[in-house]
Short mmCIF file of C-alpha atoms and ligand atoms in Angstrom, two decimals:
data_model
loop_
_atom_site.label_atom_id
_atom_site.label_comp_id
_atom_site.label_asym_id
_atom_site.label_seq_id
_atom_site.Cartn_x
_atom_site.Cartn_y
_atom_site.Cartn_z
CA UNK T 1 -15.68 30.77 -11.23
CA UNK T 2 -15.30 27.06 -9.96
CA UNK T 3 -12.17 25.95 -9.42
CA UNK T 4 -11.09 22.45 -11.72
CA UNK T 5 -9.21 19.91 -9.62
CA UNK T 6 -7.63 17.00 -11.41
CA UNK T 7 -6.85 13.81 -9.34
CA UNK T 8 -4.32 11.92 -11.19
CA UNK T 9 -4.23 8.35 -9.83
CA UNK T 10 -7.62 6.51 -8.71
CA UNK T 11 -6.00 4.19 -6.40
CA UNK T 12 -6.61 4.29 -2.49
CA UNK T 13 -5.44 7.89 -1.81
CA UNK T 14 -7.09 9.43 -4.91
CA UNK T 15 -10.64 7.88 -4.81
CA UNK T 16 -10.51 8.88 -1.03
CA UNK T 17 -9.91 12.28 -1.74
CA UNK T 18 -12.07 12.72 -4.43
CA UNK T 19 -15.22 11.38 -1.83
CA UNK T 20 -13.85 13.18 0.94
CA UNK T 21 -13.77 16.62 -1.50
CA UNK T 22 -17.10 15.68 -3.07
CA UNK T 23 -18.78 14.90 1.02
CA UNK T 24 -17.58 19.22 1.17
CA UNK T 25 -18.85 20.00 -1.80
CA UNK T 26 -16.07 19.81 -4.33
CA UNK T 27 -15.87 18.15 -7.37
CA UNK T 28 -12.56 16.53 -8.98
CA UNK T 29 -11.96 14.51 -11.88
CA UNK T 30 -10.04 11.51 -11.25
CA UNK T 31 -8.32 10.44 -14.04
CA UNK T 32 -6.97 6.64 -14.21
CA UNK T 33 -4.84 4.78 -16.42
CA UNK T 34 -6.36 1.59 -16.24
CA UNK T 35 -9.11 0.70 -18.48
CA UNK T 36 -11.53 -0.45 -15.42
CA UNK T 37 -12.44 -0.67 -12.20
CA UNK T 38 -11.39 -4.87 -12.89
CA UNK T 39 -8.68 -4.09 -14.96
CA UNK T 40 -6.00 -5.69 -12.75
CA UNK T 41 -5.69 -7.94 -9.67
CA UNK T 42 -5.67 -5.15 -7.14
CA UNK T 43 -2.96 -7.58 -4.20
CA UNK T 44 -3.54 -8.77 -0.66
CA UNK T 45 -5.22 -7.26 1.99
CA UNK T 46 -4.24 -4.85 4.56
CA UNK T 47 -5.02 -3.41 8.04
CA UNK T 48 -6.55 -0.55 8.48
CA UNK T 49 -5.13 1.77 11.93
CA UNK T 50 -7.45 3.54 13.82
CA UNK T 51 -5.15 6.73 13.73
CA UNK T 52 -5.20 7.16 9.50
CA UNK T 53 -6.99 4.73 7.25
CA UNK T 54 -9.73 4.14 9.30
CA UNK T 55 -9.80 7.97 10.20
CA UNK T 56 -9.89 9.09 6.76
CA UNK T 57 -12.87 6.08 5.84
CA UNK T 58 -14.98 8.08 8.72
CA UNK T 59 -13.95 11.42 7.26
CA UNK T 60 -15.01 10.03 4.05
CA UNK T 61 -18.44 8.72 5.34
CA UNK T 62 -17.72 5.21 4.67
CA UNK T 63 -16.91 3.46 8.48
CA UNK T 64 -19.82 1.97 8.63
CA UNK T 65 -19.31 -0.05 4.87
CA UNK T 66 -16.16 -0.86 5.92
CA UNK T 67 -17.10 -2.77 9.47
CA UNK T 68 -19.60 -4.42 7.25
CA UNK T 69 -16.63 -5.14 5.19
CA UNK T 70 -13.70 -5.63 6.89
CA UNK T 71 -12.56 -8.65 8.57
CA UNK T 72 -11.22 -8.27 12.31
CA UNK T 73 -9.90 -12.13 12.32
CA UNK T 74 -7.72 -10.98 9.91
CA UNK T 75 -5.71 -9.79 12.33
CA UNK T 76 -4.53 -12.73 13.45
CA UNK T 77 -0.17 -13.80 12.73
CA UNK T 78 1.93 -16.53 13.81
CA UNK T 79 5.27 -15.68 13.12
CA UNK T 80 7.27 -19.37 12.65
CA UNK T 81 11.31 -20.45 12.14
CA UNK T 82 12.62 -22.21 9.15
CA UNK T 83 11.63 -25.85 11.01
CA UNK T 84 8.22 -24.50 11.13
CA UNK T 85 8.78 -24.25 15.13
CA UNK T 86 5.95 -20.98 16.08
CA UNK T 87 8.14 -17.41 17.51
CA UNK T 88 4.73 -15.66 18.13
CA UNK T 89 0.92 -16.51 17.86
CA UNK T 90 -1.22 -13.39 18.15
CA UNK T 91 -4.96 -13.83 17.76
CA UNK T 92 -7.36 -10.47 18.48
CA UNK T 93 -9.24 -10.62 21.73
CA UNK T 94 -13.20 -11.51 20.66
CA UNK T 95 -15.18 -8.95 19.44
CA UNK T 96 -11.96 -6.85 19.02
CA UNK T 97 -12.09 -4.50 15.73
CA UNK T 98 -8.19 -2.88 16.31
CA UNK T 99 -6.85 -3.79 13.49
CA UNK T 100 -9.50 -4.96 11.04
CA UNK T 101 -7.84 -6.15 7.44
CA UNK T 102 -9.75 -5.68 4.55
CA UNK T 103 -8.85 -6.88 0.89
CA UNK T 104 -7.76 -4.37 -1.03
CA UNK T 105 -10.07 -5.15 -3.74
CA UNK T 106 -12.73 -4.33 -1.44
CA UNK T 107 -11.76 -1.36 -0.20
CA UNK T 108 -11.20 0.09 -3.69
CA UNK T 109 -14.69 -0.94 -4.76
CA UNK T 110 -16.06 0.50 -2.11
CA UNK T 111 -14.58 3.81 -2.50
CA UNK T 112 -15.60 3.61 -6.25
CA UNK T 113 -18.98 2.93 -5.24
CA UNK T 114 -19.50 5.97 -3.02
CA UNK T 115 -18.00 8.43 -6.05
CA UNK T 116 -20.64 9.26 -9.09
CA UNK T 117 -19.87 6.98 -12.16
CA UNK T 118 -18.18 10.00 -13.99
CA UNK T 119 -16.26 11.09 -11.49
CA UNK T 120 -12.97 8.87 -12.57
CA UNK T 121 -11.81 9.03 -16.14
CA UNK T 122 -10.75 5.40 -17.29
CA UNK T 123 -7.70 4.44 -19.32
CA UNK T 124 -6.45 8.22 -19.02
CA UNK T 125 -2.59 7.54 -18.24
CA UNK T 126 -1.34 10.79 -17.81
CA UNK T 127 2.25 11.46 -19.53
CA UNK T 128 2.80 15.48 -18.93
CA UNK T 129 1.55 18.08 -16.79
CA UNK T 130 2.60 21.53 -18.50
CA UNK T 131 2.38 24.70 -16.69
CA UNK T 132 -0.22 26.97 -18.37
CA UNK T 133 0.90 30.94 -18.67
CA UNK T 134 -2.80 31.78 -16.77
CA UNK T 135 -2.37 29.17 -13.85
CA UNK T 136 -2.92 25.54 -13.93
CA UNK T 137 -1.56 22.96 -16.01
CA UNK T 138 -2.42 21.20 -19.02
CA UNK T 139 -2.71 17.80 -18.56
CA UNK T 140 -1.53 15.45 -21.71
CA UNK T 141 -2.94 11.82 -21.90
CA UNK T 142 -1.69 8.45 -23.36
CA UNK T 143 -3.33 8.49 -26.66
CA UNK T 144 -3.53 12.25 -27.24
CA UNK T 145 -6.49 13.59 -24.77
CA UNK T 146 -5.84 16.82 -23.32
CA UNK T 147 -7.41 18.68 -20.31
CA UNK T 148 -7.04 21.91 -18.06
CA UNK T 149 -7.32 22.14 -14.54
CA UNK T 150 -6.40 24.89 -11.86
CA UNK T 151 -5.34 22.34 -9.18
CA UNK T 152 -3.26 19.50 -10.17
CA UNK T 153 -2.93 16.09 -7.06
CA UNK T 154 -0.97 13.60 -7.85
CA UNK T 155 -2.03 10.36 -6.45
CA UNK T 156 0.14 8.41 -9.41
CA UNK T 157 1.38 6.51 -7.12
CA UNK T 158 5.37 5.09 -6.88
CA UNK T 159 6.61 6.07 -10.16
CA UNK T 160 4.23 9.48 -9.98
CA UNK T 161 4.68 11.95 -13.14
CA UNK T 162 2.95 14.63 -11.26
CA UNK T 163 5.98 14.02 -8.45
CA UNK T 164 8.22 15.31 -11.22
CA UNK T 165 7.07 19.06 -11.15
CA UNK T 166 8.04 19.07 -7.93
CA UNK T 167 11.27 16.92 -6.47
CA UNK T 168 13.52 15.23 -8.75
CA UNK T 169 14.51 12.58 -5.82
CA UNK T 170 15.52 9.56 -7.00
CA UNK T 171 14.03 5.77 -5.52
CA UNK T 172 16.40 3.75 -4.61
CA UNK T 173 15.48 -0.39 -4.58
CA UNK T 174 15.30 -1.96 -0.89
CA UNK T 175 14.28 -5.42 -1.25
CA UNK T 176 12.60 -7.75 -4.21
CA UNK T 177 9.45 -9.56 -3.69
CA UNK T 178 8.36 -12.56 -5.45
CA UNK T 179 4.89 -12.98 -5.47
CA UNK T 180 2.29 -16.34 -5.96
CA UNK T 181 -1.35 -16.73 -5.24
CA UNK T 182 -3.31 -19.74 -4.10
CA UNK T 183 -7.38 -20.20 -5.43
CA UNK T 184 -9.59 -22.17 -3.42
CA UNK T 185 -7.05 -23.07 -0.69
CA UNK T 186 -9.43 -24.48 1.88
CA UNK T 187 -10.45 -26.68 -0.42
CA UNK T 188 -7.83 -27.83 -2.77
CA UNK T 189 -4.95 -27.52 0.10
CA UNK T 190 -6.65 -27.80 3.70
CA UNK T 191 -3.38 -28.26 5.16
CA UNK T 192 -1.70 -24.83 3.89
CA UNK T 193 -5.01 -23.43 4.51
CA UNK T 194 -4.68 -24.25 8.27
CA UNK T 195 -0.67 -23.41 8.29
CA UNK T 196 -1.79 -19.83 7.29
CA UNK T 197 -5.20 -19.87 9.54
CA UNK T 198 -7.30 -16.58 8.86
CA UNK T 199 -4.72 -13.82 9.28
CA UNK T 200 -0.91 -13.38 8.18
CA UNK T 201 1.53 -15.86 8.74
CA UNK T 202 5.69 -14.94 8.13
CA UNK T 203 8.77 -17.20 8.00
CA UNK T 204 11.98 -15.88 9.18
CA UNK T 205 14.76 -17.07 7.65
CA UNK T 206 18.54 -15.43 6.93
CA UNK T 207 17.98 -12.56 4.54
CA UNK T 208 14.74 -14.07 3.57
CA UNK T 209 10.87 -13.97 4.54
CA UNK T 210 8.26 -16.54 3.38
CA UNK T 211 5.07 -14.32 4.14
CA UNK T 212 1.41 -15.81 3.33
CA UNK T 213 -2.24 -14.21 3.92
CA UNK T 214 -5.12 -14.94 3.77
CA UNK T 215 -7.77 -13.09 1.58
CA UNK T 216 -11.77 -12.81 1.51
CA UNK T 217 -12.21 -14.89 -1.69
CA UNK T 218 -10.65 -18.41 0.18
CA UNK T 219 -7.64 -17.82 -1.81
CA UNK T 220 -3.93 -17.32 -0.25
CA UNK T 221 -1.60 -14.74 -1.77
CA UNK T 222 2.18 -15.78 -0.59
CA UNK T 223 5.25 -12.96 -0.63
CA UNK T 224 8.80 -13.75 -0.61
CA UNK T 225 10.66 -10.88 0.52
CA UNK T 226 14.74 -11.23 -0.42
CA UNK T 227 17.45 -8.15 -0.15
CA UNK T 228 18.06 -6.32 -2.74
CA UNK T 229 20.59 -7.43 -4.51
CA UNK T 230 22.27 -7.67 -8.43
CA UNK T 231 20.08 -10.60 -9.71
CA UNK T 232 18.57 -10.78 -12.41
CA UNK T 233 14.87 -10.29 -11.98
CA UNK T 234 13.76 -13.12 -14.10
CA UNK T 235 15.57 -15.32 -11.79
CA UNK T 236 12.76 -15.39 -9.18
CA UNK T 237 10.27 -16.31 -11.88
CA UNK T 238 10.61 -20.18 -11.40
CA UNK T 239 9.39 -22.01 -8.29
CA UNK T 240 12.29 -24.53 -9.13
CA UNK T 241 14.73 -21.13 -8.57
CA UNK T 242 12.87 -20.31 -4.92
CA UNK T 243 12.84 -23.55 -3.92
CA UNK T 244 16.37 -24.22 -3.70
CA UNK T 245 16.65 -20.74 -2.08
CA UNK T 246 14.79 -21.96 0.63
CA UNK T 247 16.59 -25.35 0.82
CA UNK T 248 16.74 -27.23 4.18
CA UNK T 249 13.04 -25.26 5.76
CA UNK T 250 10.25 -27.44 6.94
CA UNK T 251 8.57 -28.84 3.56
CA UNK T 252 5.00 -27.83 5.09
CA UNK T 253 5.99 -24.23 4.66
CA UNK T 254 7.72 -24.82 1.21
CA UNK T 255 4.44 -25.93 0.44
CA UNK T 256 3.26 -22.08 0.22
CA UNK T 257 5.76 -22.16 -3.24
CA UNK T 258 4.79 -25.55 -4.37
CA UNK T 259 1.31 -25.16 -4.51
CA UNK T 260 0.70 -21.56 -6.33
CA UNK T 261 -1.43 -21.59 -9.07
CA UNK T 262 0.85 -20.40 -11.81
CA UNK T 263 4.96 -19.14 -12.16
CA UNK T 264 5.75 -16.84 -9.68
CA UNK T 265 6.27 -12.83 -10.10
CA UNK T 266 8.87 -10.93 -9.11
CA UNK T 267 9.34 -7.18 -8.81
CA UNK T 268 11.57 -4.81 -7.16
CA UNK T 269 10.59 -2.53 -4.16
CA UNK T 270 11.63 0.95 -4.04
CA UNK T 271 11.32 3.57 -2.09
CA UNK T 272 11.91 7.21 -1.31
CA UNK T 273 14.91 8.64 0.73
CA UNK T 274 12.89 9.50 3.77
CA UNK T 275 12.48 12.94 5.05
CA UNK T 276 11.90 14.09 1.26
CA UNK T 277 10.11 17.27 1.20
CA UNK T 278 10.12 20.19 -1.76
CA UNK T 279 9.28 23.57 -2.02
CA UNK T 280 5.70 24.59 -2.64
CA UNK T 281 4.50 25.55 -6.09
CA UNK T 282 1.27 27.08 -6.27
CA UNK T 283 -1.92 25.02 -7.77
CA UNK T 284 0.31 21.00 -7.21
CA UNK T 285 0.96 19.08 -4.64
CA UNK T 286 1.25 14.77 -4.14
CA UNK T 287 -0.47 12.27 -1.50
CA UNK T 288 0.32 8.62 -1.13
CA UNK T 289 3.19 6.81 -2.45
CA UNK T 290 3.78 9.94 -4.76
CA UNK T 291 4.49 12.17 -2.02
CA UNK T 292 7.07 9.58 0.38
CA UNK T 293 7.06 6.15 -1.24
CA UNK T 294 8.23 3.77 1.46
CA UNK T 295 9.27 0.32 2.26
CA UNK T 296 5.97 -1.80 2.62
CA UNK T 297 5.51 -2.49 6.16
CA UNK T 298 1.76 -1.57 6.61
CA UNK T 299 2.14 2.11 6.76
CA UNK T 300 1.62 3.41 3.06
CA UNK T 301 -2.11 2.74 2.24
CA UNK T 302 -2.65 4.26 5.55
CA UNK T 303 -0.77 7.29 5.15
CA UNK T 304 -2.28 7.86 1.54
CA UNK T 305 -5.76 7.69 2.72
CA UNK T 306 -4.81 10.03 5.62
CA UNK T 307 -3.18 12.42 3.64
CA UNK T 308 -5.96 12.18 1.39
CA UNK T 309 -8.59 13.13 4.14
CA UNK T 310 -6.22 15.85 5.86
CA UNK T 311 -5.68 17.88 2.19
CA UNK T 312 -9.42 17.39 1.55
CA UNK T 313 -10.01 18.78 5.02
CA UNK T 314 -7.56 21.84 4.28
CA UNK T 315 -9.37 22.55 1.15
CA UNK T 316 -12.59 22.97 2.56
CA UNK T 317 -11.51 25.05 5.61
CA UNK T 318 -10.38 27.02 3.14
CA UNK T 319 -12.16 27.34 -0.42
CA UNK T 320 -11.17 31.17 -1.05
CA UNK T 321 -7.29 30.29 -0.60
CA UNK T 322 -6.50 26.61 -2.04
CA UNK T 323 -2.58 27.37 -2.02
CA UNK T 324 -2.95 28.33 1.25
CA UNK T 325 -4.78 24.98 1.63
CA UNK T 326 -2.39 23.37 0.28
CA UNK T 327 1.12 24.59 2.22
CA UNK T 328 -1.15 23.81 5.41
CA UNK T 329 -1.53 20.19 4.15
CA UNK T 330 2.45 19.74 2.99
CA UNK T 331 3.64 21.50 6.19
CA UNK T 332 1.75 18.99 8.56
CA UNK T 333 2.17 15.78 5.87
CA UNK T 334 6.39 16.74 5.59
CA UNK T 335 6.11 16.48 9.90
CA UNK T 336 4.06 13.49 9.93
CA UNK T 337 5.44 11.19 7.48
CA UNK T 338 9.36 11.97 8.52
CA UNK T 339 9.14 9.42 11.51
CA UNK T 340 6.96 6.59 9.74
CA UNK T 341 9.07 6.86 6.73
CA UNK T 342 12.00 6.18 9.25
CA UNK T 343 10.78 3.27 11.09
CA UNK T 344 9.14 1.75 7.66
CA UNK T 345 13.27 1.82 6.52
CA UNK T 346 14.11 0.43 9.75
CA UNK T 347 11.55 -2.18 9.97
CA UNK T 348 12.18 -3.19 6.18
CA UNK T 349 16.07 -3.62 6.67
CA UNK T 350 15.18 -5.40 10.25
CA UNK T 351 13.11 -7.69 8.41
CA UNK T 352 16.01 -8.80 5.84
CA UNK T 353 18.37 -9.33 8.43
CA UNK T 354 20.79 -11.98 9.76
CA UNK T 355 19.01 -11.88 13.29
CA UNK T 356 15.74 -11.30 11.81
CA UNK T 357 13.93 -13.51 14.15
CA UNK T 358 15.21 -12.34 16.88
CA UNK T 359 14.54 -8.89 16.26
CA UNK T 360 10.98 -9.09 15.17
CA UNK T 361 10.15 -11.69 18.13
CA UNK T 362 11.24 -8.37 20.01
CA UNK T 363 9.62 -6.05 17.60
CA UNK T 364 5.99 -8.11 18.21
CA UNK T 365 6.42 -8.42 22.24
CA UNK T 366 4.50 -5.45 23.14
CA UNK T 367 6.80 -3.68 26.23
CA UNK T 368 3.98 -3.52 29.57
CA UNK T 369 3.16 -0.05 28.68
CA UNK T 370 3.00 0.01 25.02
CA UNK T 371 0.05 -1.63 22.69
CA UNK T 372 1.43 -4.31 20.31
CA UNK T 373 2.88 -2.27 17.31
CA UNK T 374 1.54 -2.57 13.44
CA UNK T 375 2.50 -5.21 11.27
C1 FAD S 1 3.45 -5.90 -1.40
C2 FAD S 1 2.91 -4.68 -0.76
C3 FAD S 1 2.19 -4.78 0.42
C4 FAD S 1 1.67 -3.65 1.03
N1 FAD S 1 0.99 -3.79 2.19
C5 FAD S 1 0.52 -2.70 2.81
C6 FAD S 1 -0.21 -2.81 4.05
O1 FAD S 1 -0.41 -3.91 4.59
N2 FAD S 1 -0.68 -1.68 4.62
C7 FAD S 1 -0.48 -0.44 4.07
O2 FAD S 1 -0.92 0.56 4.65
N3 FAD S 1 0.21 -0.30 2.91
C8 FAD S 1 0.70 -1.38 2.27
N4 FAD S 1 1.38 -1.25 1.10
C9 FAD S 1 1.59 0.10 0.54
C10 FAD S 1 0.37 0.54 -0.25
O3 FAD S 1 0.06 -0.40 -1.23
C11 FAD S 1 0.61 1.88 -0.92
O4 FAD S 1 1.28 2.75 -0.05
C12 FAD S 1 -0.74 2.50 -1.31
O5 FAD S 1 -1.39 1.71 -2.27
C13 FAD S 1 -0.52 3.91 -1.84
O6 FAD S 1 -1.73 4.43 -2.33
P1 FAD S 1 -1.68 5.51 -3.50
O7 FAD S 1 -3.11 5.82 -3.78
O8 FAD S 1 -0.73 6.58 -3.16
O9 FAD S 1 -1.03 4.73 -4.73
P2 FAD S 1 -1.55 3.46 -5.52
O10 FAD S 1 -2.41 2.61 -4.68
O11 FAD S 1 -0.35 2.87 -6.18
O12 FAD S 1 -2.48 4.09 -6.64
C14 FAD S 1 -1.94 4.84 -7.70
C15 FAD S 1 -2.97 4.83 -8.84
O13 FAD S 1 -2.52 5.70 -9.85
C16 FAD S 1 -2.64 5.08 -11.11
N5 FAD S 1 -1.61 5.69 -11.95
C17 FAD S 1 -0.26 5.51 -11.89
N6 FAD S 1 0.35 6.28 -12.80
C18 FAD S 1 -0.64 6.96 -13.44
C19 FAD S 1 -0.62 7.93 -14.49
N7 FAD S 1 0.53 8.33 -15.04
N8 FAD S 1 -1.80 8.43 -14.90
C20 FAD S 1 -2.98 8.03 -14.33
N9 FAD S 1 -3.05 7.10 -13.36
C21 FAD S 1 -1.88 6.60 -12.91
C22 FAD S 1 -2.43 3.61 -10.83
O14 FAD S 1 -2.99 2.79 -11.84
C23 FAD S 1 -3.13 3.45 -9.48
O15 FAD S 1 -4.50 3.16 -9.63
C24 FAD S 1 1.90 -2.38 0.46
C25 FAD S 1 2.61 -2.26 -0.74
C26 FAD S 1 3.13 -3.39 -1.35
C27 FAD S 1 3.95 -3.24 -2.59
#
C-alpha cells in the first residue's frame, strides 16, 4: 500500500520538500491556503547560505535555476548612522556567488515550477488535524473539504495548526516591523535608488533600524524594525507617525518613508522560545517556522529549506520505517536549530539596542580567522 503524505503549507519549506520527496520517488499533496500561486505579495529577497538553502536547492535539483536566478550583487550592504555618515560598506569580490540573494517571489515560483500542477491543493486552509483510530489523521479544510493521510508535515508556517498536535509553546512578540515598498525606484527616485545601491542598506539608530533592499523588479521594499513594545499597532500605519519617530536623521534617509508608494504596514514579530523541542508522535512532525519560529535575521528560510531536504532525505533512506525517518530528522533538526535559534535572539535584541551601532559594526568586522558572518 502507498503511503499518503500531506504537506500542509506550500511556502519555501513545503514546496521544497514536496520536490525533494517527489526527485526519490514520493508523492505528497501540498495543500495551501491561498487561492494562487499570485495570491499575495510574497516580501523582499533573501540570501541563500551555502551550508542550508542553497544545499537543499541542489538536493532538490534546482542549483542550476537558481544561479540563473539569483543575484550575487545582492549581496552588497552599507550599514550608515542617523547623519547618514557610512559604519560599513561591503561589496562581494567579482565573480563571487557566497551569498547570492534571490527574491523571494522567485524562488517560490521556481520551486512551483519544478512540482506537477496538481501537486499543491489551492485555497485549502487547513483548520484541524484529527487523529484517525487506524493511523493518520483526518485533515479538515476551510470550507468543509476533508482528506486522509498517513503522514501529516506541517510547513504552516508561524502560527502552524499542525504545531498544535505536538507542543503547546507559546510565541512570544520580539520586535514590530513596519513595512513600505517603493515601484520603479531607479526611475521615479534615482537618488534613493543610489542611497540603497543593489544590495541591503540598514540605519542604526537608538532602539530603531531603517532597513531598505533592493529587489529584482527595480522596486525597493523598506523595513522599520522598533522593540516591542505596548503600542498600538495601528500607530505605525501613518508615515506622518514614523516620521517624527525618526526626527532629527539625515532627510536623505527619511526619504526611504517619504517616498513609499502607499500607507505603511505594520505587524508584530514573534517567535519561539528557542531550544523548543517535543516528544515524537508517530505519522507528524513540523519544518520551517512551524518547527522553531525565530527572530528574522536571515536564518529561517534557510533552515526551512534545510530541514525540508534533510526529512526528505530521511524518508527515502528509509521508506519501510517513516517514523523511524522521522525521529532521525527531529533528533538532528532539535541539535541543529538550538544554536541558530540562539544567536537569531541574540542578534535580534543586538539589533534593537542602545549601542546598536557599535555592536553590529563589530558583529560585520569579520575577526582574521573567521569569514564575514550572515546578515
Ligand atoms: C521580514 C522578514 C524577513 C526575513 N528575511 C529572511 C532572510 O533574509 N533570510 C531567511 O533565511 N529568512 C528570512 N525570514 C524568515 C523566513 O521568511 C521564514 O523563516 C520562512 O519563510 C519559513 O518558511 P516556511 O515554509 O516554514 O513558512 P512560510 O514561508 O511562512 O510558509 C508557510 C505557508 O503555509 C501556508 N499556510 C499557513 N497556514 C496554513 C494552513 N492552516 N493551511 C494551509 N496552508 C497554510 C502559508 O500561506 C504559507 O504559504 C524573514 C522573515 C521576515 C518576517
Amino acid at each position: 500500500m502507498t503511503m499518503r503524505m500531506a504537506i500542509a503549507g506550500g511556502g519555501l519549506g513545503g514546496l521544497t520538500l514536496a520536490r525533494i520527496l517527489r526527485r526519490h520517488g514520493i508523492d505528497a499533496v501540498v495543500y495551501e491556503r491561498e487561492a494562487s500561486r499570485s495570491a499575495r505579495s510574497q516580501g523582499g529577497m533573501l540570501d541563500l547560505h551555502p551550508e542550508s538553502g542553497q544545499q537543499a536547492l541542489a538536493d532538490a535539483g534546482l542549483a542550476g535555476r537558481f544561479r540563473s536566478e539569483a543575484r550575487p550583487e545582492g549581496e552588497e550592504h552599507r550599514i550608515l548612522d542617523p547623519a547618514g555618515r557610512t559604519l560599513v560598506h561591503h561589496k562581494p569580490q567579482p565573480g563571487s556567488f557566497a551569498r547570492p540573494e534571490i527574491d523571494r517571489s522567485a524562488l517560490r515560483d521556481l520551486l512551483l515550477d519544478s512540482l506537477p500542477g496538481d501537486a499543491v491543493a489551492w485555497q485549502h486552509r487547513l483548520v484541524a488535524a484529527t487523529p484517525r483510530a487506524d493511523g493518520g489523521f483526518g485533515l479538515t479544510f476551510d470550507g468543509g473539504h476533508r482528506a486522509d493521510c498517513d503522514i501529516l508535515i506541517g510547513a504552516d508556517g508561524a502560527r502552524s495548526v499542525v504545531r498544535s498536535l505536538l507542543t503547546d509553546t507559546k510565541l512570544s512578540y520580539v520586535a514590530t516591523l513596519v513595512e513600505l515598498s517603493i515601484s520603479d525606484a531607479d526611475r521615479r527616485h534615482p537618488e534613493i535608488a543610489e542611497l540603497v545601491g543593489p544590495g541591503n542598506l540598514w540605519c542604526v539608530g537608538v532602539n530603531q533600524i531603517l532597513a531598505a533592499q533592493r529587489l529584482g523588479d527595480g522596486g525597493i521594499r523598506v523595513g522599520i524594525s522598533l522593540r516591542a513594545e505596548d503600542r498600538d499597532i495601528d500607530t505605525y500605519r501613518s508615515k506622518r507617525a514614523l516620521l517624527d519617530m525618526f526626527d532629527g536623521w539625515n532627510p536623505h534617509l527619511t526619504a526611504l518613508i517619504e517616498a513609499g508608494d502607499s500607507a505603511p504596514t505594520p505587524r508584530r514579530i514573534e517567535a519561539m522560545p528557542s531550544g523548543a523541542r517535543w516528544a515524537h508522535r508517530p505519522g507528524v512532525t513540523l519544518i520551517g517556522d512551524a518547527a522553531h519560529l525565530m527572530p528574522p535575521v536571515g536564518e529561517g528560510a534557510n533552515q526551512a529549506m534545510l530541514d525540508a531536504g534533510e526529512l526528505a532525505g530521511e524518508l527515502a533512506a528509509n521508506p519501510a520505517d517513516p517514523d523511524s525517518a522521522i525521529q532521525a530528522y527531529e533528533e538532528a533538526m532539535f541539535t541543529r536549530i538550538q544554536p541558530i535559534a540562539e544567536m537569531s535572539a541574540r542578534v535580534q535584541a543586538m539589533m534593537l539596542s542602545p549601542t546598536a551601532a557599535d555592536d553590529i559594526i563589530r558583529f560585520f568586522t569579520p575577526r582574521p580567522t573567521e569569514p564575514a558572518p550572515a546578515h
